[in-house]
């Protein structure tokens, strides 16, 4: 899995500790992603006229062979809490997809064994 973290704010710079924390946090998604998957994390500092200064995190997970990408957007008071919430949401989406991929391969042999066990249950009685 490749991980790209981008800070797109010209007036503010991210601390190295914040970048390392984000890389460590999103690096844990490796168990749900194939080797050639890509996770992009974009972090911006926004000035909202109603909320004041806010921090915006947008995470995108791209899996080759999937028809769509997974997008997460979070706005919070600081980058660490926004990144943490984005990681939770993205890991929940990817784990749900991973569980579906594991359950998906249901061939004819499984259907035949289910039908056979169902028929045998009624033959006994």
Coordinates of N, CA and C in Angstrom, one line a residue:
X1 N 0.8 -1.2 0.0 CA 0.0 0.0 0.0 C 0.9 1.2 0.0
X2 N 0.5 2.2 -0.8 CA 1.2 3.5 -0.8 C 0.4 4.5 -0.1
X3 N 1.1 5.3 0.7 CA 0.4 6.4 1.5 C 1.0 7.7 1.1
X4 N 0.2 8.7 0.7 CA 0.6 10.0 0.4 C -0.1 11.0 1.3
X5 N 0.6 11.8 2.0 CA 0.1 12.9 2.9 C 0.4 14.2 2.3
X6 N -0.6 15.0 2.1 CA -0.3 16.4 1.5 C -0.9 17.4 2.4
X7 N -0.1 18.4 2.6 CA -0.6 19.6 3.4 C -0.8 20.7 2.3
X8 N -2.0 21.2 2.1 CA -2.2 22.1 1.0 C -2.5 23.5 1.6
X9 N -1.8 23.9 2.6 CA -2.0 25.3 3.1 C -0.7 26.1 3.0
X10 N -0.8 27.2 2.4 CA 0.4 28.0 2.1 C 0.9 28.8 3.4
X11 N 0.0 29.2 4.2 CA 0.3 30.0 5.3 C 0.7 29.2 6.6
X12 N 0.3 28.0 6.6 CA 0.6 27.1 7.8 C 1.4 25.9 7.4
X13 N 2.2 25.5 8.2 CA 3.0 24.2 8.0 C 2.6 23.2 9.1
X14 N 2.6 22.0 8.7 CA 2.3 20.9 9.7 C 3.6 20.6 10.5
X15 N 3.5 20.2 11.7 CA 4.6 19.7 12.5 C 5.0 18.4 12.0
X16 N 6.3 18.0 12.2 CA 6.7 16.7 11.8 C 6.0 15.6 12.7
X17 N 5.7 16.0 13.9 CA 5.1 15.0 14.8 C 3.6 14.7 14.3
X18 N 3.0 15.7 13.8 CA 1.6 15.6 13.3 C 1.7 14.7 12.0
X19 N 2.6 15.0 11.1 CA 2.7 14.2 9.9 C 3.1 12.7 10.2
X20 N 4.0 12.5 11.2 CA 4.3 11.2 11.6 C 3.1 10.4 12.2
X21 N 2.4 11.1 13.0 CA 1.2 10.5 13.6 C 0.2 10.1 12.6
X22 N 0.0 11.0 11.6 CA -1.0 10.7 10.5 C -0.5 9.5 9.6
X23 N 0.8 9.5 9.3 CA 1.4 8.4 8.6 C 1.2 7.1 9.3
X24 N 1.5 7.1 10.6 CA 1.4 5.9 11.4 C -0.1 5.4 11.5
X25 N -1.0 6.4 11.7 CA -2.4 6.1 11.8 C -3.0 5.5 10.5
X26 N -2.7 6.1 9.4 CA -3.2 5.6 8.1 C -2.4 4.4 7.6
X27 N -1.2 4.2 8.1 CA -0.4 3.1 7.7 C -1.0 1.8 8.2
X28 N -1.9 1.8 9.3 CA -2.5 0.7 9.8 C -3.6 0.1 8.9
X29 N -4.0 0.9 7.9 CA -5.0 0.4 6.9 C -4.4 -0.6 6.0
X30 N -3.2 -0.9 6.1 CA -2.5 -1.8 5.2 C -3.1 -3.2 5.2
X31 N -3.7 -3.6 6.3 CA -4.3 -4.9 6.4 C -5.6 -5.0 5.6
X32 N -6.2 -3.9 5.2 CA -7.4 -4.0 4.4 C -7.2 -3.7 2.9
X33 N -6.0 -3.2 2.6 CA -5.6 -2.8 1.3 C -4.7 -3.8 0.6
X34 N -4.8 -3.9 -0.7 CA -3.8 -4.8 -1.5 C -2.5 -4.0 -1.6
X35 N -1.5 -4.7 -2.1 CA -0.2 -4.1 -2.2 C -0.1 -2.9 -3.1
X36 N -0.9 -2.9 -4.1 CA -0.9 -1.8 -5.1 C -2.0 -0.7 -4.8
X37 N -2.6 -0.7 -3.6 CA -3.6 0.2 -3.3 C -2.9 1.6 -2.9
X38 N -3.7 2.6 -2.9 CA -3.2 4.0 -2.6 C -4.2 4.7 -1.7
X39 N -3.6 5.3 -0.6 CA -4.4 6.1 0.3 C -3.8 7.5 0.2
X40 N -4.6 8.5 -0.1 CA -4.2 9.9 -0.1 C -4.9 10.6 1.0
X41 N -4.1 11.4 1.8 CA -4.7 12.2 2.8 C -4.3 13.6 2.6
X42 N -5.3 14.5 2.4 CA -5.1 15.9 2.1 C -5.6 16.7 3.4
X43 N -4.7 17.6 3.9 CA -5.0 18.3 5.1 C -4.9 19.8 4.7
X44 N -6.0 20.5 5.1 CA -6.1 22.0 4.8 C -6.5 22.7 6.0
X45 N -6.1 24.0 6.0 CA -6.5 24.9 7.1 C -7.5 25.9 6.5
X46 N -8.8 25.9 7.0 CA -9.8 26.7 6.4 C -10.2 27.8 7.3
X47 N -10.6 28.9 6.7 CA -11.3 30.0 7.5 C -12.7 30.0 7.1
X48 N -13.6 29.6 8.1 CA -15.0 29.6 7.9 C -15.6 30.8 8.6
X49 N -16.5 31.6 7.9 CA -17.0 32.8 8.6 C -17.9 32.5 9.8
X50 N -18.5 31.3 9.8 CA -19.4 30.9 10.9 C -18.6 30.2 12.0
X51 N -17.7 29.3 11.7 CA -17.0 28.5 12.7 C -15.7 29.0 13.0
X52 N -15.1 30.0 12.3 CA -13.8 30.5 12.5 C -12.8 29.6 11.8
X53 N -11.6 29.4 12.4 CA -10.5 28.6 11.8 C -10.8 27.2 12.1
X54 N -10.9 26.4 11.0 CA -11.1 25.0 11.1 C -10.1 24.2 10.4
X55 N -10.0 22.9 10.7 CA -9.0 22.1 10.0 C -9.8 21.0 9.2
X56 N -9.4 20.8 8.0 CA -10.1 19.9 7.1 C -9.2 18.8 6.7
X57 N -9.7 17.6 6.8 CA -9.0 16.4 6.3 C -9.8 15.6 5.3
X58 N -9.2 15.3 4.2 CA -9.9 14.6 3.1 C -9.0 13.4 2.8
X59 N -9.6 12.2 3.0 CA -8.9 10.9 2.8 C -9.5 10.2 1.7
X60 N -8.7 9.7 0.7 CA -9.2 8.9 -0.4 C -8.5 7.6 -0.5
X61 N -9.2 6.5 -0.6 CA -8.6 5.2 -0.7 C -8.9 4.7 -2.1
X62 N -7.9 4.3 -2.9 CA -8.1 3.8 -4.2 C -7.6 2.4 -4.3
X63 N -8.5 1.5 -4.7 CA -8.1 0.0 -4.8 C -8.3 -0.4 -6.2
X64 N -7.2 -0.9 -6.9 CA -7.3 -1.3 -8.3 C -8.3 -2.4 -8.4
X65 N -9.2 -2.3 -9.5 CA -10.2 -3.3 -9.7 C -11.5 -2.9 -9.1
X66 N -11.6 -2.0 -8.2 CA -12.8 -1.5 -7.6 C -13.4 -0.4 -8.5
X67 N -14.7 -0.4 -8.7 CA -15.3 0.6 -9.6 C -15.3 2.0 -9.0
X68 N -15.2 2.1 -7.7 CA -15.3 3.4 -7.1 C -14.2 3.6 -6.1
X69 N -13.9 4.8 -5.7 CA -13.0 5.1 -4.6 C -13.7 5.4 -3.3
X70 N -13.0 5.3 -2.2 CA -13.6 5.6 -0.9 C -13.2 7.0 -0.5
X71 N -14.1 7.9 -0.2 CA -13.8 9.3 0.2 C -14.3 9.6 1.6
X72 N -13.5 10.3 2.3 CA -13.9 10.7 3.7 C -13.5 12.1 3.8
X73 N -14.4 13.0 4.4 CA -14.1 14.4 4.7 C -14.5 14.6 6.1
X74 N -13.6 15.3 6.8 CA -13.8 15.6 8.2 C -13.4 17.0 8.5
X75 N -14.1 17.8 9.3 CA -13.8 19.1 9.7 C -13.8 19.1 11.2
X76 N -12.7 19.7 11.8 CA -12.5 19.7 13.3 C -11.7 20.9 13.7
X77 N -11.5 21.0 15.0 CA -10.8 22.2 15.5 C -9.3 22.0 15.4
X78 N -8.8 20.8 15.3 CA -7.3 20.6 15.1 C -7.1 19.4 14.2
X79 N -5.9 19.3 13.6 CA -5.6 18.3 12.6 C -5.6 16.9 13.2
X80 N -5.1 16.8 14.4 CA -5.0 15.4 15.0 C -6.4 14.8 15.2
X81 N -7.3 15.6 15.7 CA -8.7 15.0 16.0 C -9.4 14.8 14.6
X82 N -9.2 15.7 13.7 CA -9.8 15.5 12.3 C -9.2 14.2 11.7
X83 N -7.9 14.0 11.8 CA -7.2 12.9 11.2 C -7.7 11.6 11.9
X84 N -7.9 11.7 13.2 CA -8.3 10.5 13.9 C -9.7 10.1 13.5
X85 N -10.6 11.0 13.4 CA -12.0 10.7 13.0 C -12.0 10.2 11.5
X86 N -11.2 10.8 10.7 CA -11.1 10.4 9.3 C -10.6 8.9 9.2
X87 N -9.6 8.6 10.0 CA -9.1 7.2 10.1 C -10.1 6.3 10.5
X88 N -10.9 6.6 11.5 CA -12.0 5.7 12.0 C -13.0 5.5 10.9
X89 N -13.4 6.5 10.3 CA -14.5 6.4 9.2 C -13.9 5.5 8.1
X90 N -12.7 5.8 7.6 CA -12.2 5.1 6.5 C -11.9 3.6 6.8
X91 N -11.4 3.4 8.0 CA -11.2 2.0 8.4 C -12.5 1.2 8.5
X92 N -13.6 1.9 9.0 CA -14.9 1.2 9.0 C -15.4 0.8 7.6
X93 N -15.2 1.8 6.7 CA -15.6 1.5 5.3 C -14.8 0.4 4.7
X94 N -13.5 0.4 4.9 CA -12.6 -0.6 4.3 C -12.8 -1.9 4.9
X95 N -13.1 -2.0 6.2 CA -13.3 -3.3 6.9 C -14.6 -3.9 6.4
X96 N -15.6 -3.1 6.2 CA -16.9 -3.6 5.7 C -16.7 -4.1 4.3
X97 N -15.9 -3.5 3.4 CA -15.6 -4.0 2.1 C -14.8 -5.2 2.2
X98 N -13.8 -5.3 3.1 CA -13.0 -6.5 3.2 C -13.8 -7.7 3.7
X99 N -14.8 -7.5 4.6 CA -15.7 -8.6 5.0 C -16.5 -9.1 3.9
X100 N -17.0 -8.2 3.0 CA -17.8 -8.6 1.9 C -17.0 -9.4 0.9
X101 N -15.7 -9.0 0.7 CA -14.9 -9.7 -0.2 C -14.6 -11.1 0.3
X102 N -14.5 -11.3 1.6 CA -14.2 -12.6 2.1 C -15.5 -13.5 2.0
X103 N -16.7 -12.9 2.2 CA -17.9 -13.7 2.1 C -18.3 -14.0 0.7
X104 N -17.9 -13.2 -0.3 CA -18.4 -13.2 -1.6 C -18.3 -14.5 -2.3
X105 N -17.1 -15.2 -2.4 CA -17.0 -16.4 -3.3 C -17.9 -17.5 -2.8
X106 N -19.1 -17.6 -3.4 CA -20.0 -18.7 -3.1 C -20.3 -19.4 -4.4
X107 N -19.7 -20.5 -4.5 CA -19.8 -21.3 -5.8 C -20.9 -22.2 -5.7
X108 N -21.0 -23.0 -6.8 CA -22.1 -24.0 -6.9 C -21.9 -25.1 -5.8
X109 N -20.7 -25.4 -5.5 CA -20.5 -26.5 -4.5 C -21.1 -26.2 -3.2
X110 N -21.0 -24.9 -2.8 CA -21.6 -24.5 -1.5 C -23.1 -24.6 -1.5
X111 N -23.7 -24.2 -2.7 CA -25.1 -24.2 -2.8 C -25.6 -25.7 -2.8
X112 N -24.9 -26.5 -3.5 CA -25.3 -27.9 -3.6 C -25.2 -28.6 -2.2
X113 N -24.1 -28.3 -1.4 CA -24.0 -28.9 -0.1 C -25.1 -28.4 0.8
X114 N -25.5 -27.1 0.7 CA -26.6 -26.6 1.5 C -27.9 -27.3 1.1
X115 N -28.2 -27.4 -0.1 CA -29.4 -28.1 -0.6 C -29.5 -29.5 -0.1
X116 N -28.3 -30.2 -0.2 CA -28.2 -31.6 0.2 C -28.5 -31.8 1.7
X117 N -27.9 -30.9 2.5 CA -28.2 -31.0 3.9 C -29.6 -30.6 4.3
X118 N -30.2 -29.7 3.5 CA -31.6 -29.4 3.7 C -32.6 -30.5 3.4
X119 N -32.3 -31.2 2.3 CA -33.1 -32.3 1.8 C -32.9 -33.5 2.8
X120 N -31.7 -33.8 3.3 CA -31.4 -34.9 4.2 C -32.2 -34.6 5.5
X121 N -32.3 -33.4 5.9 CA -33.0 -33.1 7.2 C -34.5 -33.6 7.1
X122 N -35.1 -33.4 6.0 CA -36.5 -33.8 5.8 C -36.7 -35.3 5.5
X123 N -35.7 -35.9 5.0 CA -35.8 -37.3 4.7 C -35.7 -38.1 6.0
X124 N -35.0 -37.7 7.0 CA -34.9 -38.4 8.3 C -36.3 -38.4 9.0
X125 N -37.1 -37.4 8.9 CA -38.3 -37.4 9.6 C -39.5 -38.0 8.9

